[in-house]
XYZ file of N, CA and C in Angstrom:
618
model
N -4.697 5.050 -21.702
C -5.354 4.079 -20.811
C -4.765 2.693 -21.042
N -4.435 2.048 -19.969
C -3.793 0.739 -20.032
C -4.856 -0.367 -20.047
N -4.821 -1.268 -21.058
C -5.810 -2.350 -21.107
C -5.774 -3.273 -19.891
N -4.644 -3.315 -19.203
C -4.575 -4.147 -17.997
C -5.497 -3.601 -16.905
N -5.719 -2.301 -16.912
C -6.626 -1.714 -15.932
C -8.077 -1.954 -16.345
N -8.319 -1.998 -17.646
C -9.651 -2.395 -18.113
C -9.972 -3.804 -17.621
N -8.958 -4.683 -17.661
C -9.143 -6.053 -17.185
C -9.398 -6.073 -15.687
N -8.700 -5.207 -14.955
C -8.921 -5.106 -13.507
C -10.361 -4.697 -13.221
N -10.850 -3.710 -13.931
C -12.219 -3.235 -13.709
C -13.252 -4.295 -14.090
N -12.901 -5.135 -15.062
C -13.834 -6.169 -15.517
C -13.823 -7.405 -14.622
N -12.630 -7.784 -14.159
C -12.493 -9.066 -13.459
C -11.986 -8.973 -12.030
N -11.585 -7.776 -11.590
C -11.044 -7.646 -10.247
C -9.552 -7.896 -10.205
N -8.988 -7.895 -9.012
C -7.544 -8.038 -8.865
C -7.066 -9.472 -9.081
N -7.962 -10.438 -8.919
C -7.589 -11.830 -9.131
C -6.914 -12.489 -7.955
N -6.906 -11.821 -6.807
C -6.223 -12.390 -5.638
C -7.127 -13.271 -4.786
N -8.392 -13.349 -5.152
C -9.286 -14.249 -4.422
C -10.243 -14.913 -5.409
N -10.992 -15.884 -4.922
C -11.863 -16.669 -5.793
C -13.085 -15.898 -6.275
N -13.292 -14.700 -5.738
C -14.446 -13.899 -6.154
C -14.188 -13.107 -7.425
N -12.943 -13.127 -7.902
C -12.601 -12.404 -9.119
C -13.468 -12.821 -10.291
N -13.992 -11.839 -11.024
C -14.825 -12.127 -12.179
C -16.258 -12.443 -11.838
N -16.618 -12.368 -10.557
C -17.992 -12.642 -10.132
C -18.631 -11.343 -9.630
N -19.958 -11.295 -9.552
C -20.621 -10.083 -9.044
C -20.241 -9.744 -7.608
N -19.741 -10.734 -6.854
C -19.390 -10.498 -5.458
C -18.020 -9.829 -5.302
N -17.259 -9.740 -6.372
C -15.938 -9.112 -6.296
C -16.086 -7.656 -5.869
N -15.263 -7.217 -4.927
C -15.388 -5.847 -4.402
C -15.156 -4.787 -5.469
N -14.395 -5.123 -6.497
C -14.176 -4.165 -7.585
C -15.493 -3.815 -8.268
N -16.391 -4.795 -8.366
C -17.675 -4.552 -9.011
C -18.601 -3.695 -8.153
N -18.324 -3.620 -6.860
C -19.160 -2.817 -5.978
C -18.891 -1.324 -6.120
N -17.737 -0.985 -6.710
C -17.315 0.419 -6.762
C -16.950 0.862 -8.173
N -17.647 0.343 -9.164
C -17.326 0.677 -10.556
C -17.391 2.182 -10.857
N -18.473 2.880 -10.531
C -18.509 4.318 -10.847
C -17.396 5.099 -10.154
N -17.126 4.747 -8.919
C -16.107 5.457 -8.152
C -14.708 5.193 -8.718
N -14.412 3.941 -9.027
C -13.099 3.592 -9.566
C -12.870 4.236 -10.929
N -13.885 4.201 -11.772
C -13.744 4.791 -13.111
C -13.576 6.298 -13.040
N -14.260 6.932 -12.121
C -14.129 8.377 -11.970
C -12.752 8.738 -11.431
N -12.289 8.014 -10.429
C -10.939 8.255 -9.905
C -9.895 8.046 -10.998
N -10.079 7.015 -11.784
C -9.151 6.733 -12.877
C -9.091 7.898 -13.854
N -10.237 8.416 -14.234
C -10.263 9.499 -15.217
C -9.599 10.759 -14.656
N -9.814 11.038 -13.371
C -9.200 12.216 -12.754
C -7.684 12.080 -12.733
N -7.208 10.911 -12.367
C -5.761 10.678 -12.308
C -5.144 10.807 -13.698
N -5.781 10.222 -14.696
C -5.232 10.272 -16.050
C -5.208 11.692 -16.594
N -6.139 12.511 -16.166
C -6.141 13.917 -16.593
C -4.926 14.670 -16.065
N -4.282 14.106 -15.052
C -3.099 14.738 -14.463
C -1.803 14.281 -15.133
N -1.912 13.418 -16.136
C -0.751 13.045 -16.933
C 0.120 11.935 -16.388
N -0.366 11.179 -15.430
C 0.426 10.073 -14.901
C 0.354 8.849 -15.806
N 1.379 8.010 -15.719
C 1.427 6.758 -16.472
C 0.619 5.698 -15.740
N -0.238 5.004 -16.449
C -1.095 3.989 -15.842
C -0.468 2.610 -15.985
N -0.285 1.940 -14.866
C 0.289 0.596 -14.848
C -0.530 -0.289 -13.908
N -0.238 -1.576 -13.972
C -0.855 -2.500 -13.016
C 0.254 -3.114 -12.179
N 0.252 -2.785 -10.883
C 1.228 -3.318 -9.949
C 0.498 -3.845 -8.734
N 1.023 -4.928 -8.166
C 0.374 -5.558 -7.010
C -1.095 -5.867 -7.337
N -1.357 -6.105 -8.619
C -2.682 -6.487 -9.131
C -3.710 -5.366 -9.068
N -3.280 -4.126 -8.854
C -4.214 -2.994 -8.807
C -3.685 -1.859 -9.678
N -4.536 -0.878 -10.013
C -4.074 0.260 -10.813
C -3.070 1.112 -10.046
N -1.897 1.284 -10.619
C -0.842 2.086 -10.019
C -0.440 3.168 -11.024
N -0.219 4.359 -10.531
C 0.068 5.488 -11.411
C 1.441 6.056 -11.066
N 2.253 6.246 -12.108
C 3.649 6.615 -11.918
C 4.022 7.876 -12.688
N 5.116 8.474 -12.270
C 5.716 9.607 -12.970
C 7.189 9.285 -13.182
N 7.582 9.161 -14.459
C 8.954 8.826 -14.828
C 9.473 7.619 -14.045
N 8.620 6.611 -13.919
C 9.001 5.366 -13.258
C 8.859 5.363 -11.754
N 8.474 6.484 -11.178
C 8.314 6.570 -9.723
C 6.842 6.412 -9.348
N 6.587 5.551 -8.367
C 5.214 5.330 -7.913
C 4.668 6.581 -7.237
N 3.489 7.019 -7.683
C 2.852 8.198 -7.107
C 1.621 7.814 -6.288
N 0.749 6.992 -6.872
C -0.492 6.651 -6.169
C -1.093 5.362 -6.694
N -2.030 4.851 -5.935
C -2.779 3.638 -6.295
C -4.260 3.940 -6.171
N -5.039 3.406 -7.088
C -6.500 3.442 -6.987
C -6.955 2.014 -6.742
N -7.795 1.801 -5.749
C -8.166 0.428 -5.401
C -9.548 0.346 -4.777
N -10.078 -0.864 -4.758
C -11.383 -1.131 -4.147
C -11.201 -1.964 -2.891
N -11.924 -1.605 -1.862
C -11.981 -2.380 -0.638
C -13.443 -2.745 -0.381
N -13.669 -3.539 0.604
C -15.034 -3.984 0.859
C -15.970 -2.819 1.148
N -15.497 -1.845 1.942
C -16.372 -0.766 2.395
C -16.184 0.548 1.656
N -15.226 0.605 0.735
C -14.971 1.869 0.048
C -14.029 1.678 -1.140
N -13.984 2.701 -1.989
C -12.958 2.822 -3.026
C -11.977 3.867 -2.534
N -10.730 3.800 -2.994
C -9.744 4.727 -2.446
C -8.716 5.157 -3.472
N -8.097 6.274 -3.157
C -6.893 6.725 -3.849
C -5.836 6.858 -2.770
N -4.700 6.228 -2.974
C -3.669 6.149 -1.940
C -2.348 6.679 -2.477
N -1.758 7.634 -1.769
C -0.511 8.265 -2.181
C 0.669 7.626 -1.449
N 1.680 7.215 -2.212
C 2.834 6.550 -1.621
C 3.554 7.439 -0.609
N 3.679 8.736 -0.916
C 4.330 9.677 -0.001
C 3.305 10.677 0.541
N 2.143 10.164 0.865
C 1.059 11.025 1.329
C 1.377 11.811 2.580
N 2.276 11.296 3.406
C 2.625 11.995 4.642
C 3.297 13.339 4.360
N 3.807 13.521 3.138
C 4.460 14.772 2.771
C 3.501 15.771 2.145
N 2.287 15.353 1.842
C 1.309 16.256 1.245
C 0.795 17.253 2.278
N 0.464 18.444 1.829
C -0.007 19.479 2.756
C -1.422 19.205 3.248
N -2.199 18.425 2.515
C -3.553 18.035 2.912
C -4.420 19.245 3.262
N -4.442 20.202 2.362
C -5.174 21.444 2.622
C -6.676 21.231 2.789
N -7.235 20.208 2.127
C -8.672 19.945 2.222
C -9.010 18.965 3.332
N -8.003 18.517 4.074
C -8.194 17.589 5.200
C -8.933 16.314 4.770
N -8.414 15.694 3.732
C -9.034 14.476 3.191
C -8.255 13.211 3.517
N -6.993 13.350 3.820
C -6.118 12.188 3.956
C -6.274 11.471 5.294
N -6.098 10.148 5.224
C -6.108 9.317 6.426
C -4.972 8.317 6.330
N -4.482 7.888 7.479
C -3.450 6.859 7.497
C -4.099 5.484 7.346
N -3.549 4.620 6.488
C -4.127 3.278 6.318
C -4.060 2.416 7.562
N -3.080 2.686 8.421
C -2.917 1.871 9.617
C -2.167 2.622 10.693
N -2.211 2.090 11.887
C -1.602 2.750 13.047
C -0.122 3.003 12.864
N 0.574 2.074 12.199
C 2.023 2.178 12.080
C 2.481 2.671 10.710
N 1.573 3.057 9.853
C 1.944 3.516 8.516
C 2.672 4.851 8.615
N 3.834 4.939 7.999
C 4.634 6.152 8.091
C 4.557 7.017 6.834
N 4.407 6.425 5.670
C 4.485 7.184 4.426
C 3.142 7.355 3.722
N 2.452 6.259 3.494
C 1.237 6.300 2.682
C 0.081 6.996 3.392
N -0.744 7.661 2.594
C -1.983 8.249 3.071
C -3.047 8.002 2.003
N -4.270 7.754 2.425
C -5.319 7.479 1.449
C -6.544 8.341 1.698
N -7.399 8.370 0.674
C -8.692 9.041 0.775
C -9.746 7.999 0.444
N -10.690 7.813 1.335
C -11.745 6.813 1.151
C -12.993 7.484 0.567
N -13.608 6.800 -0.390
C -14.837 7.303 -0.993
C -15.899 6.208 -1.022
N -17.133 6.593 -0.747
C -18.237 5.639 -0.806
C -19.302 6.042 -1.817
N -19.062 7.122 -2.552
C -19.988 7.501 -3.619
C -19.287 8.411 -4.612
N -19.718 8.347 -5.867
C -19.096 9.124 -6.933
C -19.350 10.617 -6.767
N -20.470 10.973 -6.162
C -20.788 12.391 -5.993
C -19.719 13.100 -5.167
N -19.264 12.447 -4.107
C -18.231 13.051 -3.263
C -16.922 13.190 -4.031
N -16.611 12.210 -4.864
C -15.404 12.300 -5.687
C -15.498 13.512 -6.610
N -16.647 13.675 -7.268
C -16.839 14.816 -8.171
C -16.711 16.138 -7.418
N -17.255 16.165 -6.216
C -17.199 17.365 -5.393
C -15.753 17.766 -5.097
N -14.892 16.753 -4.913
C -13.497 17.017 -4.542
C -12.533 16.854 -5.722
N -13.043 16.931 -6.934
C -12.183 16.735 -8.100
C -11.021 17.726 -8.114
N -11.283 18.985 -7.867
C -10.220 19.989 -7.862
C -9.210 19.707 -6.752
N -9.693 19.292 -5.595
C -8.800 18.955 -4.486
C -7.911 17.771 -4.847
N -8.529 16.762 -5.450
C -7.764 15.574 -5.824
C -6.665 15.913 -6.822
N -7.001 16.738 -7.801
C -5.988 17.125 -8.783
C -4.860 17.914 -8.114
N -5.213 18.775 -7.175
C -4.190 19.529 -6.459
C -3.272 18.587 -5.677
N -3.849 17.566 -5.053
C -3.052 16.592 -4.307
C -2.129 15.826 -5.259
N -2.670 15.426 -6.402
C -1.877 14.653 -7.366
C -0.719 15.483 -7.899
N -0.983 16.724 -8.276
C 0.088 17.582 -8.789
C 1.124 17.873 -7.700
N 0.679 18.006 -6.459
C 1.627 18.206 -5.362
C 2.483 16.950 -5.171
N 1.866 15.769 -5.292
C 2.616 14.515 -5.161
C 3.676 14.397 -6.256
N 3.346 14.857 -7.465
C 4.316 14.839 -8.557
C 5.473 15.779 -8.246
N 5.169 16.970 -7.728
C 6.210 17.932 -7.382
C 7.107 17.397 -6.273
N 6.526 16.686 -5.335
C 7.316 16.064 -4.267
C 8.315 15.078 -4.857
N 7.856 14.316 -5.844
C 8.743 13.345 -6.495
C 9.806 14.047 -7.318
N 9.419 15.106 -8.027
C 10.392 15.864 -8.822
C 11.496 16.435 -7.933
N 11.114 16.871 -6.751
C 12.075 17.469 -5.815
C 12.927 16.426 -5.101
N 12.581 15.160 -5.270
C 13.352 14.094 -4.635
C 13.173 14.020 -3.130
N 12.041 14.491 -2.629
C 11.804 14.470 -1.188
C 11.613 13.045 -0.685
N 12.097 12.777 0.499
C 12.040 11.437 1.083
C 11.285 11.455 2.411
N 10.686 10.326 2.725
C 10.045 10.151 4.028
C 11.121 9.879 5.083
N 11.048 10.564 6.206
C 11.978 10.311 7.313
C 11.438 9.142 8.137
N 11.791 7.944 7.704
C 11.270 6.753 8.374
C 11.888 6.576 9.758
N 11.088 6.067 10.651
C 11.560 5.688 11.976
C 12.566 4.544 11.816
N 13.746 4.628 12.438
C 14.761 3.582 12.275
C 14.242 2.209 12.715
N 14.711 1.174 12.036
C 14.293 -0.189 12.374
C 14.644 -0.511 13.818
N 15.739 0.066 14.308
C 16.185 -0.214 15.679
C 15.174 0.222 16.729
N 14.243 1.105 16.359
C 13.237 1.567 17.303
C 12.004 0.670 17.342
N 11.968 -0.331 16.472
C 10.844 -1.266 16.472
C 11.196 -2.470 17.343
N 10.330 -2.853 18.261
C 10.624 -4.008 19.114
C 10.638 -5.310 18.319
N 11.552 -6.182 18.664
C 11.635 -7.507 18.041
C 10.903 -8.491 18.939
N 9.816 -9.083 18.474
C 9.080 -10.043 19.311
C 9.983 -11.192 19.772
N 9.774 -11.660 20.983
C 10.607 -12.728 21.537
C 10.630 -13.954 20.634
N 9.488 -14.277 20.066
C 9.387 -15.483 19.229
C 10.289 -15.370 17.996
N 10.399 -14.165 17.470
C 11.268 -13.959 16.305
C 12.725 -13.893 16.731
N 13.015 -13.260 17.847
C 14.383 -13.159 18.334
C 14.960 -14.542 18.613
N 14.139 -15.433 19.151
C 14.599 -16.801 19.405
C 15.034 -17.481 18.116
N 14.252 -17.292 17.052
C 14.609 -17.896 15.765
C 15.877 -17.260 15.187
N 16.016 -15.958 15.358
C 17.224 -15.285 14.875
C 18.457 -15.797 15.598
N 18.311 -16.072 16.898
C 19.435 -16.600 17.687
C 19.744 -18.045 17.314
N 18.706 -18.819 16.971
C 18.877 -20.238 16.652
C 19.391 -20.465 15.229
N 19.035 -19.562 14.325
C 19.330 -19.759 12.904
C 20.174 -18.602 12.365
N 21.481 -18.754 12.339
C 22.354 -17.682 11.828
C 21.999 -17.258 10.395
N 21.576 -18.223 9.575
C 21.225 -17.899 8.187
C 20.014 -16.975 8.133
N 19.072 -17.194 9.048
C 17.885 -16.343 9.103
C 18.276 -14.934 9.543
N 19.145 -14.841 10.531
C 19.595 -13.534 11.017
C 20.296 -12.775 9.900
N 21.151 -13.456 9.170
C 21.879 -12.820 8.069
C 20.917 -12.371 6.976
N 19.934 -13.223 6.649
C 18.974 -12.891 5.593
C 18.089 -11.717 6.007
N 17.698 -11.698 7.271
C 16.842 -10.604 7.749
C 17.597 -9.275 7.723
N 18.840 -9.300 8.148
C 19.638 -8.075 8.178
C 19.949 -7.571 6.774
N 19.872 -8.466 5.789
C 20.132 -8.080 4.399
C 18.906 -7.458 3.729
N 17.735 -7.596 4.350
C 16.525 -7.007 3.791
C 16.575 -5.483 3.883
N 15.813 -4.828 3.036
C 15.713 -3.373 3.117
C 15.040 -2.991 4.429
N 15.299 -1.796 4.931
C 14.657 -1.369 6.183
C 13.133 -1.455 6.127
N 12.567 -1.137 4.982
C 11.109 -1.210 4.856
C 10.584 -2.618 5.024
N 11.290 -3.586 4.449
C 10.871 -4.987 4.590
C 11.055 -5.460 6.036
N 12.142 -5.036 6.664
C 12.347 -5.401 8.065
C 11.228 -4.847 8.939
N 10.890 -3.592 8.725
C 9.819 -2.978 9.516
C 8.506 -3.725 9.325
N 8.211 -4.087 8.077
C 6.948 -4.766 7.789
C 6.857 -6.097 8.527
N 7.944 -6.848 8.559
C 7.931 -8.124 9.280
C 7.770 -7.906 10.787
N 8.511 -6.975 11.330
C 8.438 -6.745 12.774
C 7.037 -6.293 13.184
N 6.422 -5.458 12.376
C 5.063 -5.009 12.673
C 4.068 -6.154 12.563
N 4.243 -6.984 11.533
C 3.324 -8.116 11.347
C 3.457 -9.116 12.489
N 4.669 -9.459 12.838
C 4.870 -10.415 13.926
C 4.371 -9.840 15.252
N 4.702 -8.594 15.499
C 4.388 -7.987 16.790
C 2.929 -7.624 16.984
N 2.162 -7.551 15.886
C 0.756 -7.149 16.014
C -0.137 -8.259 16.558
N 0.365 -9.492 16.570
C -0.417 -10.608 17.120
C -0.398 -10.539 18.642
N -1.561 -10.682 19.260
C -1.660 -10.557 20.713
C -1.218 -11.821 21.442
N -1.409 -12.973 20.815
C -1.080 -14.244 21.454
C 0.294 -14.740 21.032
N 1.035 -15.307 21.983
C 2.374 -15.821 21.692
C 2.328 -16.907 20.622
N 1.320 -17.771 20.699
C 1.205 -18.847 19.710
C 1.010 -18.288 18.306
N 0.235 -17.231 18.204
C -0.002 -16.618 16.902
C 1.276 -15.977 16.378
N 2.005 -15.308 17.254
C 3.273 -14.691 16.842
C 4.240 -15.758 16.347
N 4.322 -16.872 17.083
C 5.226 -17.955 16.695
C 4.823 -18.543 15.344
N 3.528 -18.702 15.136
C 3.039 -19.253 13.867
C 3.363 -18.323 12.702
N 3.220 -17.030 12.943
C 3.540 -16.067 11.887
C 5.027 -16.119 11.535
N 5.853 -16.202 12.544
C 7.292 -16.276 12.306
C 7.628 -17.504 11.464
N 7.089 -18.655 11.842
C 7.351 -19.889 11.095
C 6.890 -19.775 9.650
N 5.739 -19.170 9.455
C 5.175 -19.053 8.101
C 6.068 -18.235 7.182
N 6.673 -17.167 7.714
C 7.400 -16.240 6.861
C 8.903 -16.456 6.828
N 9.413 -17.433 7.566
C 10.851 -17.723 7.515
C 11.321 -18.023 6.096
N 10.612 -18.853 5.313
C 11.073 -19.119 3.940
C 11.185 -17.853 3.095
N 10.233 -16.938 3.259
C 10.290 -15.688 2.494
C 11.512 -14.856 2.874
N 11.779 -14.786 4.174
C 12.937 -14.014 4.629
C 14.221 -14.622 4.083
N 14.330 -15.933 4.147
C 15.531 -16.605 3.629
C 15.696 -16.397 2.139
N 14.571 -16.163 1.443
C 14.618 -15.940 -0.003
C 14.821 -14.469 -0.354
N 14.929 -13.627 0.679
C 15.154 -12.206 0.413
C 13.905 -11.445 0.045
N 12.748 -12.021 0.350
C 11.485 -11.396 -0.015
C 10.856 -10.676 1.175
N 10.050 -9.675 0.874
C 9.358 -8.945 1.899
C 8.038 -9.597 2.265
N 7.406 -9.058 3.282
C 6.100 -9.550 3.719
C 5.087 -9.402 2.600
N 4.396 -10.492 2.289
C 3.355 -10.539 1.255
C 3.883 -10.375 -0.159
N 5.187 -10.569 -0.386
C 5.707 -10.490 -1.756
C 5.648 -11.859 -2.427
């Protein structure tokens, strides 16, 4: 057990001002998070803290994350789309998510009920990693480039070069973030906000 995860359970992720207070969402799901943690550790994964949340790895490869949200606690598999999902528990975190799949829980009893299923999913995720299986991501070229971003790419050669140098995953994340805004003004504001990150070679929210 990693003491950094003990700190997470005690104080939260630390990404907002509610950390360490009773209002922190981590405190709302203590039994569920602790139970998920114990189940994962029984499967032999390495416990680390990444992106300020509990992350579990196998030989340095990310397998899953356990986290708290406002309405639920969850276990999220990085390559969940490759899991067979025999118990029909998995859900996509978002409309455009291609790889990750999560399971939402709102009570510890349900977690206990599905303990065997969860272990089966975890062991399958490890086997997927051992086999070196990859997600067949949709090519970046199939994602529309919002006009507001295209204008900046045309105006700023350095931005275009920096964006093209990003990994496909980072490019997709930016295009989805920019394009998800319904209003042109909002799209333009998002583009302006993230230009420094792109020029620095960083991904969305890094």
